[in-house]
mmCIF file of C-alpha atoms and ligand atoms in Angstrom:
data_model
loop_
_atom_site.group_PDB
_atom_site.id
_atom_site.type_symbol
_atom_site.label_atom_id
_atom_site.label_comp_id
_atom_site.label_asym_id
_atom_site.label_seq_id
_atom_site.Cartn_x
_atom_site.Cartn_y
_atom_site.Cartn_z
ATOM 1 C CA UNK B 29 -39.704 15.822 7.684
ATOM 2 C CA UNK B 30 -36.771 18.210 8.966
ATOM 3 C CA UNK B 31 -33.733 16.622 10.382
ATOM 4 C CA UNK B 32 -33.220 19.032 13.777
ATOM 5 C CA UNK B 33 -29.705 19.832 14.690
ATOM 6 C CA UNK B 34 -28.584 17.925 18.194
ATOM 7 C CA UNK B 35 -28.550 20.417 21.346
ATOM 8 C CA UNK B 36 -25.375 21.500 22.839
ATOM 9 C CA UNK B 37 -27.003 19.819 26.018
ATOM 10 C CA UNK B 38 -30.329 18.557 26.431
ATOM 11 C CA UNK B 39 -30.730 18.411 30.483
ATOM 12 C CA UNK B 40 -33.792 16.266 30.536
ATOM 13 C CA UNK B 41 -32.670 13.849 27.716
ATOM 14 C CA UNK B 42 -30.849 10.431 28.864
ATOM 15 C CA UNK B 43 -27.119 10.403 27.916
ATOM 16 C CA UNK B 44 -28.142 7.173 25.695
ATOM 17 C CA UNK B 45 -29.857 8.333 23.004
ATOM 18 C CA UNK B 46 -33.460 7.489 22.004
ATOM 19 C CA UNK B 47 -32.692 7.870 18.079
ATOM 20 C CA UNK B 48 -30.320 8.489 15.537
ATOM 21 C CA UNK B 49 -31.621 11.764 14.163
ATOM 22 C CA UNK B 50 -34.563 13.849 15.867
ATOM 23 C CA UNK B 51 -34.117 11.805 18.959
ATOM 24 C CA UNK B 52 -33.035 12.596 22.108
ATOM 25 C CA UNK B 53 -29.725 12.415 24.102
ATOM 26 C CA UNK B 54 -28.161 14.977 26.703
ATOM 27 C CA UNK B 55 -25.043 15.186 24.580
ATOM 28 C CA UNK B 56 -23.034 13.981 26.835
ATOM 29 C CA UNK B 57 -20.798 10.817 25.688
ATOM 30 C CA UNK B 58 -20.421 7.673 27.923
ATOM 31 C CA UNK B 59 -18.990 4.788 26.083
ATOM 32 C CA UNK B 60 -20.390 2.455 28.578
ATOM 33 C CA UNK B 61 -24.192 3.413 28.115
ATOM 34 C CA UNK B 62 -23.984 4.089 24.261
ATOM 35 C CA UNK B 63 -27.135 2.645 21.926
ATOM 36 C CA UNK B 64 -25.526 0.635 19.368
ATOM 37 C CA UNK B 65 -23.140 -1.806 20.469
ATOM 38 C CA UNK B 66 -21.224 -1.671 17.598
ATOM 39 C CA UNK B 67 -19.966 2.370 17.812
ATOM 40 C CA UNK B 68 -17.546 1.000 20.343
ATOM 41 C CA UNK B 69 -15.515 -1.795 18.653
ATOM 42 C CA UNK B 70 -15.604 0.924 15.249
ATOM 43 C CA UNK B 71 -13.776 4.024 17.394
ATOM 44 C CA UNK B 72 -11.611 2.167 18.908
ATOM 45 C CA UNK B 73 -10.720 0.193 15.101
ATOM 46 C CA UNK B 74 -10.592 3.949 13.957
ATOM 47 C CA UNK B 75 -8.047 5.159 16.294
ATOM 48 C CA UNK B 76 -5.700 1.899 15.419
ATOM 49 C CA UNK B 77 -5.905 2.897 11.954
ATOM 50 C CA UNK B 78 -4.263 6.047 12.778
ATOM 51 C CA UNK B 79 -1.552 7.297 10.430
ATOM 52 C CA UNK B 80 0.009 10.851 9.375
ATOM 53 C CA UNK B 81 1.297 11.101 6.053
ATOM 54 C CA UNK B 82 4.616 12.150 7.943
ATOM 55 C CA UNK B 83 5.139 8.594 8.427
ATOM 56 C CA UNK B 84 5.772 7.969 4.468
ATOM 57 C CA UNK B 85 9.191 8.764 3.325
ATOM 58 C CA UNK B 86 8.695 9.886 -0.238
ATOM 59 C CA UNK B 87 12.368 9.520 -1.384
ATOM 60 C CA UNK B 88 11.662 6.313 -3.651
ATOM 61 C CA UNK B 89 8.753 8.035 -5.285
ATOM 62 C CA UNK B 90 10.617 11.283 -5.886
ATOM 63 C CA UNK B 91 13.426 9.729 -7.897
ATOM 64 C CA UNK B 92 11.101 7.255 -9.757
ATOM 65 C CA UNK B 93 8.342 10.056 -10.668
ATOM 66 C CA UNK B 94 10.713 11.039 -13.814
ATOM 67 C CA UNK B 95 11.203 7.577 -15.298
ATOM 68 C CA UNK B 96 7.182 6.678 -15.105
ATOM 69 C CA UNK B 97 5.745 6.489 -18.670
ATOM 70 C CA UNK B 98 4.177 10.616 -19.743
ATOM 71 C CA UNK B 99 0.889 8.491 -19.673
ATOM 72 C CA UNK B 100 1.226 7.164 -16.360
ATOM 73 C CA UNK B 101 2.538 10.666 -15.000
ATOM 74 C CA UNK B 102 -0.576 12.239 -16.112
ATOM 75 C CA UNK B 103 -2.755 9.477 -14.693
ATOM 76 C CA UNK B 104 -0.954 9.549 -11.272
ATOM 77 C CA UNK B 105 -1.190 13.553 -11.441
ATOM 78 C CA UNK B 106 -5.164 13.457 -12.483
ATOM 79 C CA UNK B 107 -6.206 11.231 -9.908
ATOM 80 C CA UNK B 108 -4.785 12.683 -7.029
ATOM 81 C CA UNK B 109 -6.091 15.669 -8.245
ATOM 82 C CA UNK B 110 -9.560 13.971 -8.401
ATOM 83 C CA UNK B 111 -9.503 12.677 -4.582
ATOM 84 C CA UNK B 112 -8.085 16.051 -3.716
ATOM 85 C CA UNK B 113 -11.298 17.804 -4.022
ATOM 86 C CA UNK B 114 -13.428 14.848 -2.517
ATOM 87 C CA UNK B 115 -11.745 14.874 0.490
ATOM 88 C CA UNK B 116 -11.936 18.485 0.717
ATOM 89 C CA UNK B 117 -15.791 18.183 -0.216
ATOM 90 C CA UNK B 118 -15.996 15.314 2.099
ATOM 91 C CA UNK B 119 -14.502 16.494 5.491
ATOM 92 C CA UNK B 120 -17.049 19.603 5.661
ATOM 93 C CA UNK B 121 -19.912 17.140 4.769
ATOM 94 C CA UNK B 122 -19.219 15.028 7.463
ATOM 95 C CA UNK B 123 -19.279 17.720 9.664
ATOM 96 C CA UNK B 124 -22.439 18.932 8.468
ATOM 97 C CA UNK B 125 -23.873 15.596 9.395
ATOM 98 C CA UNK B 126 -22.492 15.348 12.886
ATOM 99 C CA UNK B 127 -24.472 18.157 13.021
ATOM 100 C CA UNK B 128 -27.896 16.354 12.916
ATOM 101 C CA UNK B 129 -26.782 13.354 14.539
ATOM 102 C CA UNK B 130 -28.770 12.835 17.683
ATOM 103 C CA UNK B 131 -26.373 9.859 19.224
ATOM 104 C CA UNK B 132 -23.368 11.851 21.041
ATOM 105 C CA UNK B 133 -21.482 7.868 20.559
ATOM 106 C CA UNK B 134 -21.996 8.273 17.060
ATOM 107 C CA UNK B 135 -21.628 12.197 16.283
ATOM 108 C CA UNK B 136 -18.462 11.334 17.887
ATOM 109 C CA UNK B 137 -17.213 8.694 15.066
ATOM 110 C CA UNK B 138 -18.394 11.416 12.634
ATOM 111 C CA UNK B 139 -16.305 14.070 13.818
ATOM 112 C CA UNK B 140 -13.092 11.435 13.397
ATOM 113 C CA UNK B 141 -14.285 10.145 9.954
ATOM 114 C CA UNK B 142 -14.181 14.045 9.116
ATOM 115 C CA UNK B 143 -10.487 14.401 10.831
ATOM 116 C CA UNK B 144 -9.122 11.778 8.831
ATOM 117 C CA UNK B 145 -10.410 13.299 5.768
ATOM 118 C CA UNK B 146 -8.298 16.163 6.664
ATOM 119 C CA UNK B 147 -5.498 13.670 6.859
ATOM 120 C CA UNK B 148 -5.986 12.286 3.886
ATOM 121 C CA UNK B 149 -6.497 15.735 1.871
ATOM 122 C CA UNK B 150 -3.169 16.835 3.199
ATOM 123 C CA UNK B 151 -1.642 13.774 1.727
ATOM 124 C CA UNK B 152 -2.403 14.909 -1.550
ATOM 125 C CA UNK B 153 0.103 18.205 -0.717
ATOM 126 C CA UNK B 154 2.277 15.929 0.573
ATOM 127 C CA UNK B 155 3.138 13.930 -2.197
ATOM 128 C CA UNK B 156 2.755 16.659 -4.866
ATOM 129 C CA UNK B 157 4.535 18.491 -3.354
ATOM 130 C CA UNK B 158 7.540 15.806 -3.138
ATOM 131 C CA UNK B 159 7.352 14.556 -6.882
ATOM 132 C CA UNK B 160 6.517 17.906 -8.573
ATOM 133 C CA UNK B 161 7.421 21.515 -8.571
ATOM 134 C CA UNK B 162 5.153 23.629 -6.761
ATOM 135 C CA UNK B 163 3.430 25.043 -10.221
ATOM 136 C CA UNK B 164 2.188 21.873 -11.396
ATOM 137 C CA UNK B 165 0.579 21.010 -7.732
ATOM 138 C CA UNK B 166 -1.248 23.985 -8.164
ATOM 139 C CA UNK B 167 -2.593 23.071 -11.526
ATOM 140 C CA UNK B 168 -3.891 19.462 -10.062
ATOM 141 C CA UNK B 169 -5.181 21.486 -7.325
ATOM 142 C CA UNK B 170 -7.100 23.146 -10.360
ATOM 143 C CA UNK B 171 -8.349 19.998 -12.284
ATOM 144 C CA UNK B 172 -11.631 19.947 -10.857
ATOM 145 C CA UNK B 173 -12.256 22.834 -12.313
ATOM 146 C CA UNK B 174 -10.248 22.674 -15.031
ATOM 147 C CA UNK B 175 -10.946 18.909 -16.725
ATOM 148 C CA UNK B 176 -14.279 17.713 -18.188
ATOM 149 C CA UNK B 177 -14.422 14.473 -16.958
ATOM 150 C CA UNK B 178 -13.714 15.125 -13.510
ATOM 151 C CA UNK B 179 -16.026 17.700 -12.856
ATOM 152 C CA UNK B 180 -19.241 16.132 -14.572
ATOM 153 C CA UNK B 181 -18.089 13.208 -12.157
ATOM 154 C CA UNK B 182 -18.160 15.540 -9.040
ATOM 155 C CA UNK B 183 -20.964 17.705 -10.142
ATOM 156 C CA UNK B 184 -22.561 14.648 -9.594
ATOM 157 C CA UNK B 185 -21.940 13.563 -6.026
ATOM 158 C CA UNK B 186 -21.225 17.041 -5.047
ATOM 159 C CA UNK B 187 -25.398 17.879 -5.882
ATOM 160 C CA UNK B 188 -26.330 15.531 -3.756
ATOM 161 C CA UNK B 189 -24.579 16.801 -0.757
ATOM 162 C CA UNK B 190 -25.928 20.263 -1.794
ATOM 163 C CA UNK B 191 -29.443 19.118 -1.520
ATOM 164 C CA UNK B 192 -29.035 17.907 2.019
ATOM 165 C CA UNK B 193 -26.855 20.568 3.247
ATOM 166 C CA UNK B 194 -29.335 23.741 1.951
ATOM 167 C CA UNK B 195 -32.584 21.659 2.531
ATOM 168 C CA UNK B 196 -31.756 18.878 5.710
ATOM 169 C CA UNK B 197 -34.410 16.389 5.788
ATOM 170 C CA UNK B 198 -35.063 12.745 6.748
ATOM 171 C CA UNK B 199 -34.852 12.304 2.858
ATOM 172 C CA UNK B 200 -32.488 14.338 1.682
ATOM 173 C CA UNK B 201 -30.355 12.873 3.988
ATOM 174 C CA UNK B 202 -30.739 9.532 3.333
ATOM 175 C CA UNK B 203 -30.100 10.446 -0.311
ATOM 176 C CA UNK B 204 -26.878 12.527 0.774
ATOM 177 C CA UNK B 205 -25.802 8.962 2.519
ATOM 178 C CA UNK B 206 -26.207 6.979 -1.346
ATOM 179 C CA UNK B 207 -23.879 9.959 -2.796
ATOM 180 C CA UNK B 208 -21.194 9.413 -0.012
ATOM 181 C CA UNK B 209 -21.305 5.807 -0.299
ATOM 182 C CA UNK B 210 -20.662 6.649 -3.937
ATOM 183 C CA UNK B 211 -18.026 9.213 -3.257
ATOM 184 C CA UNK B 212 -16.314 7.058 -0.386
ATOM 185 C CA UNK B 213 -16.702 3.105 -1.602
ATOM 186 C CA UNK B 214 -16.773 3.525 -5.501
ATOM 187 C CA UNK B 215 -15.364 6.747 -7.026
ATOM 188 C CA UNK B 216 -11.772 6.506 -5.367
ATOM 189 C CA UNK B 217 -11.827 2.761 -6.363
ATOM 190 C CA UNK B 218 -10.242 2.925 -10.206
ATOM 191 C CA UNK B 219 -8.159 5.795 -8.480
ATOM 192 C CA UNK B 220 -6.616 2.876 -5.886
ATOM 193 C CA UNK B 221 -6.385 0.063 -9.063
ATOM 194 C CA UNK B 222 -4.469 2.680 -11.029
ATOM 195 C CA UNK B 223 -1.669 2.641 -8.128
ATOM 196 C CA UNK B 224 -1.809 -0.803 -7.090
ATOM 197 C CA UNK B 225 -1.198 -1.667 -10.294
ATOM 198 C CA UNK B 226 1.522 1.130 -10.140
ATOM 199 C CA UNK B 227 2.981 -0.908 -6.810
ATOM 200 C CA UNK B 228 2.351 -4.337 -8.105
ATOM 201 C CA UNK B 229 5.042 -3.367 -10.707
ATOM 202 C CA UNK B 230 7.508 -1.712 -8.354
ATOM 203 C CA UNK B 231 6.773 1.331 -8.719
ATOM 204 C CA UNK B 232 6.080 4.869 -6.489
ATOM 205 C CA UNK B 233 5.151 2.396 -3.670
ATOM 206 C CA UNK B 234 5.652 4.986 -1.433
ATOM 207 C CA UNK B 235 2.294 6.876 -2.854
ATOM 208 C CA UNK B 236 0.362 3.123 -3.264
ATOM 209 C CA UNK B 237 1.395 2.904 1.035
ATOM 210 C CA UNK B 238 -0.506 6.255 1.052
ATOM 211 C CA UNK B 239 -3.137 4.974 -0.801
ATOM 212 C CA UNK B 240 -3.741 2.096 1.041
ATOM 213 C CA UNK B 241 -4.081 3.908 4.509
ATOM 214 C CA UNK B 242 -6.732 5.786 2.908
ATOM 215 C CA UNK B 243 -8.413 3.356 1.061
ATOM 216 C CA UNK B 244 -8.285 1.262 4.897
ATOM 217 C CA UNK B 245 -9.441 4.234 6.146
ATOM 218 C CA UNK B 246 -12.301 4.581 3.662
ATOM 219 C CA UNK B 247 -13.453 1.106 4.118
ATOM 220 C CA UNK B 248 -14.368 1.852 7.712
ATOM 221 C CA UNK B 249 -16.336 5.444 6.617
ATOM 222 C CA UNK B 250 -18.572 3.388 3.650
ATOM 223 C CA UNK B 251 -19.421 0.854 6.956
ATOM 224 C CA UNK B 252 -20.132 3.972 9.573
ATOM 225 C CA UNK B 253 -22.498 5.676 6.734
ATOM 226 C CA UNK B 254 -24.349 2.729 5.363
ATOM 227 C CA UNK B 255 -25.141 2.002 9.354
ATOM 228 C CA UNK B 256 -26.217 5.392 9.856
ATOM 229 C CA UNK B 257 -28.483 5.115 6.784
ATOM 230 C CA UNK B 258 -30.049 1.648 7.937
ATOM 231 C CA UNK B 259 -30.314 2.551 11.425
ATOM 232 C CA UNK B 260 -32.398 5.994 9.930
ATOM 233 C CA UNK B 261 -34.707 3.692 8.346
ATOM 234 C CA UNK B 262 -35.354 1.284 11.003
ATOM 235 C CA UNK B 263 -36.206 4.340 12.785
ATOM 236 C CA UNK B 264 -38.335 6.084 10.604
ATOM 237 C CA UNK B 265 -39.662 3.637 8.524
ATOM 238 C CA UNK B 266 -42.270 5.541 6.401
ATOM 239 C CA UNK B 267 -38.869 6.461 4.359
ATOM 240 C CA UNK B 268 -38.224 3.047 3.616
ATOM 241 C CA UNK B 269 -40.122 2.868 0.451
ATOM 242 C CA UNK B 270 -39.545 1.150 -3.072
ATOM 243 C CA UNK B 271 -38.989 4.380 -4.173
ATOM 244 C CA UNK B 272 -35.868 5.299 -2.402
ATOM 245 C CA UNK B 273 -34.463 2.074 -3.570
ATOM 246 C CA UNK B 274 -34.643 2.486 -6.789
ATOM 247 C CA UNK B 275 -33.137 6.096 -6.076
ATOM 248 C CA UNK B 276 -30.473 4.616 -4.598
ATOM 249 C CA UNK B 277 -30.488 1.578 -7.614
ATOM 250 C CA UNK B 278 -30.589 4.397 -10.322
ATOM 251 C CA UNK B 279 -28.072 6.483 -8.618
ATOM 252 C CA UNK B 280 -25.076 3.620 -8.316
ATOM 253 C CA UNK B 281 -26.171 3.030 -12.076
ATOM 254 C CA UNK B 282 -25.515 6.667 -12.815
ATOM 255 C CA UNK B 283 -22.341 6.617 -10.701
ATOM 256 C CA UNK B 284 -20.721 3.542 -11.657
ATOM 257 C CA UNK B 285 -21.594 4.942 -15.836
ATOM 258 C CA UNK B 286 -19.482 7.868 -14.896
ATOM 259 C CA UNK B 287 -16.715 6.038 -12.773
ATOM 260 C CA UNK B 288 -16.463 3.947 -16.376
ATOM 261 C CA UNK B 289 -16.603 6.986 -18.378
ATOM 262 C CA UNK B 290 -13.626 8.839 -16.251
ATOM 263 C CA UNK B 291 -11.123 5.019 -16.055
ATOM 264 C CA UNK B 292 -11.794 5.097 -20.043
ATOM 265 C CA UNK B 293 -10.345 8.879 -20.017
ATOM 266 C CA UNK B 294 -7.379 8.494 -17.568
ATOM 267 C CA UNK B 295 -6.108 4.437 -17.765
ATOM 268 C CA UNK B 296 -8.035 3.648 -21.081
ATOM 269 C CA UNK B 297 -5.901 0.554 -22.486
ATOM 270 C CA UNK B 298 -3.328 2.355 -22.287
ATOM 271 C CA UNK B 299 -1.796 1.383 -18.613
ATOM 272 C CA UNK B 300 -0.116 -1.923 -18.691
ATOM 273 C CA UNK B 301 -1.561 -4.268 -16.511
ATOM 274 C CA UNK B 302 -5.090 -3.103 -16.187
ATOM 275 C CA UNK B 303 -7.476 -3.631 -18.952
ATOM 276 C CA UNK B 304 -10.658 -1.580 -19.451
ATOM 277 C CA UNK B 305 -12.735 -4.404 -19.593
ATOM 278 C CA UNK B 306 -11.579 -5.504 -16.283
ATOM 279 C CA UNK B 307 -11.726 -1.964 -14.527
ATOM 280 C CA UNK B 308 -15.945 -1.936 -16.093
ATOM 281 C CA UNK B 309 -16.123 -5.044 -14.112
ATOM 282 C CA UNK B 310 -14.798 -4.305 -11.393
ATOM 283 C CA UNK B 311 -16.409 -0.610 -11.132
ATOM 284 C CA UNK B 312 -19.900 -2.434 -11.714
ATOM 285 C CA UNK B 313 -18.683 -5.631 -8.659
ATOM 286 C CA UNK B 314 -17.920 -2.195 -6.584
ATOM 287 C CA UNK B 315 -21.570 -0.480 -7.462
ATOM 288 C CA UNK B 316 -23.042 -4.079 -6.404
ATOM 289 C CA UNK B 317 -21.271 -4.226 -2.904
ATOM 290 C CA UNK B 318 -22.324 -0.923 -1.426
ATOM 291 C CA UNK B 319 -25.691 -1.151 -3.070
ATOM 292 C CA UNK B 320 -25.454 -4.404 -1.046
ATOM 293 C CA UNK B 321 -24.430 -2.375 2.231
ATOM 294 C CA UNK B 322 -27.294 -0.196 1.905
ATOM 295 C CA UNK B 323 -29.548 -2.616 1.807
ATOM 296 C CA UNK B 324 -30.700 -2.995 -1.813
ATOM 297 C CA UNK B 325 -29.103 -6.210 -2.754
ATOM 298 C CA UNK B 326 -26.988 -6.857 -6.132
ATOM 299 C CA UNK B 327 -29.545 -5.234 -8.447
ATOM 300 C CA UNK B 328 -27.758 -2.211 -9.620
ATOM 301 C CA UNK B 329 -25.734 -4.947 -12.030
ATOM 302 C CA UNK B 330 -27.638 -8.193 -11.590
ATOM 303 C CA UNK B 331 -25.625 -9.737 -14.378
ATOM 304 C CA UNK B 332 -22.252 -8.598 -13.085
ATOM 305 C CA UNK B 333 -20.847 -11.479 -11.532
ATOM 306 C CA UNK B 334 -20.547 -11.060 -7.524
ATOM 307 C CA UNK B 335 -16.118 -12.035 -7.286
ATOM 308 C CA UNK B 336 -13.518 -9.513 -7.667
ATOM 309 C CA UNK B 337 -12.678 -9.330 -11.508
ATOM 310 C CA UNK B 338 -9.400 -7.673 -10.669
ATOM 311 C CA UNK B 339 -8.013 -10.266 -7.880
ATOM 312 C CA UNK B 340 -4.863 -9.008 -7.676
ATOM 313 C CA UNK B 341 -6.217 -5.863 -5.628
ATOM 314 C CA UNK B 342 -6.974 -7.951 -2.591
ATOM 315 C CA UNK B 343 -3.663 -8.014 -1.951
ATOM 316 C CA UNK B 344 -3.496 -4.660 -1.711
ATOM 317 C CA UNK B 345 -6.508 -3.668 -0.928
ATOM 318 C CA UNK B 346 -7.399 -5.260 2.214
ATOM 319 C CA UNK B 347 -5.147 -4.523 4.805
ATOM 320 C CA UNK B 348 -6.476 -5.431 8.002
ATOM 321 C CA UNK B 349 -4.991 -4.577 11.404
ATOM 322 C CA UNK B 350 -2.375 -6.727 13.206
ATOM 323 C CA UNK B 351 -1.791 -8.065 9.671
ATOM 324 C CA UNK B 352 1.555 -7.041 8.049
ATOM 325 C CA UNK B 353 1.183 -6.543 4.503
ATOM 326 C CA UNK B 354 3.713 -5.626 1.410
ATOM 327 C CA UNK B 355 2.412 -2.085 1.799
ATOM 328 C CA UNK B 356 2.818 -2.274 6.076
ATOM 329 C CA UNK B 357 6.492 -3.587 5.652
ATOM 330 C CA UNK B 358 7.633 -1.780 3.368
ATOM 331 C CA UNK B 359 6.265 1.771 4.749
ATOM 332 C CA UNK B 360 7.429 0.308 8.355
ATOM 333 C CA UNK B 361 10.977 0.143 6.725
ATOM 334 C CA UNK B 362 10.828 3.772 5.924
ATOM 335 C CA UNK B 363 12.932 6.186 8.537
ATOM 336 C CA UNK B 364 10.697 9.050 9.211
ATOM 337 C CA UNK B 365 11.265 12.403 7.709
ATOM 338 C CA UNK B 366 11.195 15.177 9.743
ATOM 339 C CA UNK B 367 9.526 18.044 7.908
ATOM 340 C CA UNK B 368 8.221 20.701 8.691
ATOM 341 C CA UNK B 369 5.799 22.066 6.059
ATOM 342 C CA UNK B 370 5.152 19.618 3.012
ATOM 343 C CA UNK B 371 8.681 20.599 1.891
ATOM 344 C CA UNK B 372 9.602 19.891 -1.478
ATOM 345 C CA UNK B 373 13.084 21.293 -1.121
ATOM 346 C CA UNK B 374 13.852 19.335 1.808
ATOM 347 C CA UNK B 375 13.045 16.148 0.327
HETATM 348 ZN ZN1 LIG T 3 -11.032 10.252 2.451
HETATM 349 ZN ZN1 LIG T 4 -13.885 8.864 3.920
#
């Protein structure tokens, strides 16, 4: 079954809408008459998390960038460039699905989940461009086409946006929603140990504060999606086969193989502080939770056991609001810049 776009105004719908997707709702928003209780608490927790990466002086970073280990240079540099292109990929696929979303309460979450991927793809710029010259942002701009490892791992999610976006069904949406749940709440995760660990030994904290708005940020956009993609199965539950599950089973498999397969390539043993045996664990803990949010239990890893293997993260990790943090203090400290492009020069 086709997923039909929303209306620009449906006259004789109610302005509460009768379904998620192919439902009906007059487009306009009222967050007093809203379907799901729970859209309200989540936009207003969306708006607190606001941030600009404005906010984050760089000047620590910039002078420490030099004295980090050619190893952990390269890692920083290959994992930004990694989430640069997911973000990118990610803010026009949310907007694609705001598209089909029949609930004006929760087309509206969408379209901020897809501005803050904007924010977070212009952090990328924002620290390249303070802790390298302006050629070598270009080439990490470049690695997803450029490096192996990286683009196999996109390829990946990246198809399985493709197949929703050229062919939008009930199904190949719901499939779109395992890949994003991938992209958003797994494949950024040994990108966010990698500077942790960074931060946890003093160093570029400034990026790490970065890191942790997004990864906040990101924890909140895993919750919105695997809601979405429970709510489209209570309402059309014909989809709600074994078969999907094992799709979505297989597919974390798949994922987390690859999320392995690109830590091995960038961290390897070779970045004190994080084995490789803990990162597997750890990717395979993170496959388990959001197989878990969908819906499908612990069975992607069933022997993988169900606590953090890398505690230390928490710490980091999960920031929650009115809680100040290492990260929150020490970015608090920071006097604003004032720049006007992502300037390099100026820094
Ligand atoms: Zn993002
Ligand atoms: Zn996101």
């Amino acid at each position: 079954m086709r997923v039909e776009k929303r209306k620009l105004m449906d006259t004789a719908a109610p302005n509460k809408s009768t379904a998620i997707v192919n439902g009906r709702c007059s487009n306009v928003l009222n967050w007093d008459d809203i379907a799901h209780p729970w859209a309200f608490p989540k936009y207003k927790r969306m708006l607190a998390n606001f941030w600009t990466p404005f906010e984050i002086d760089m000047t620590p970073d910039v002078k420490q960038f030099p004295k980090l280990t050619e190893h952990e240079q390269g890692a920083y540099l290959k994992i930004i460039g990694l989430l640069a292109l997911l973000d990118s990929v990610q803010t026009d696929y949310a907007g694609k699905v705001a598209d089909y979303l029949t609930d004006s309460s929760i087309n509206a979450l969408m379209i901020i989940l897809a501005q803050q991927e904007v924010i977070h793809n212009h952090s990328y710029s924002y620290v390249l461009s303070s802790v390298v010259p302006k050629n070598v942002q270009d080439e990490v701009f470049e690695y997803w086409r450029t490096e192996p490892t990286l683009r196999k791992r996109n390829d990946f999610v990246v198809g399985g946006y493709i197949d929703f976006a050229e062919n939008p069904t009930v199904e190949n949406l719901l499939k779109s929603i395992v890949f994003d749940v991938i992209l958003e709440g797994l494949f950024f995760y040994s990108g966010f140990a990698f500077f942790y660990n960074l931060a946890r030994n003093q160093k570029m904290v400034a990026t790490s504060t970065m890191i942790n708005y997004i990864n906040r940020d990101e924890q909140i956009h895993v919750d919105l999606f695997a809601k979405i993609f429970r709510q489209v199965l209570v309402e059309n539950p014909e989809y709600d086969t074994d078969e999907l599950k094992q799709f979505a089973i297989e597919t974390f498999r798949k994922a987390a193989e690859l999320e392995i397969e690109w830590g091995k390539t960038v961290i390897g043993d070779r970045i004190d502080g994080i084995s490789m045996r803990d990162l597997e664990q750890y990717i395979k803990f993170y496959a388990n939770v959001r197989c878990n949010q969908l819906g499908y239990g612990y069975e992607a890893f069933p022997d993988t056991p169900r606590k953090n293997p890398m505690k230390w993260i928490k710490a980091y990790q999960e920031v929650d609001l009115g809680k100040t943090d290492f990260f929150e203090q020490k970015s608090r400290q920071y006097t604003k810049v004032n720049v006007q492009d992502n300037g390099f020069d100026e820094l």
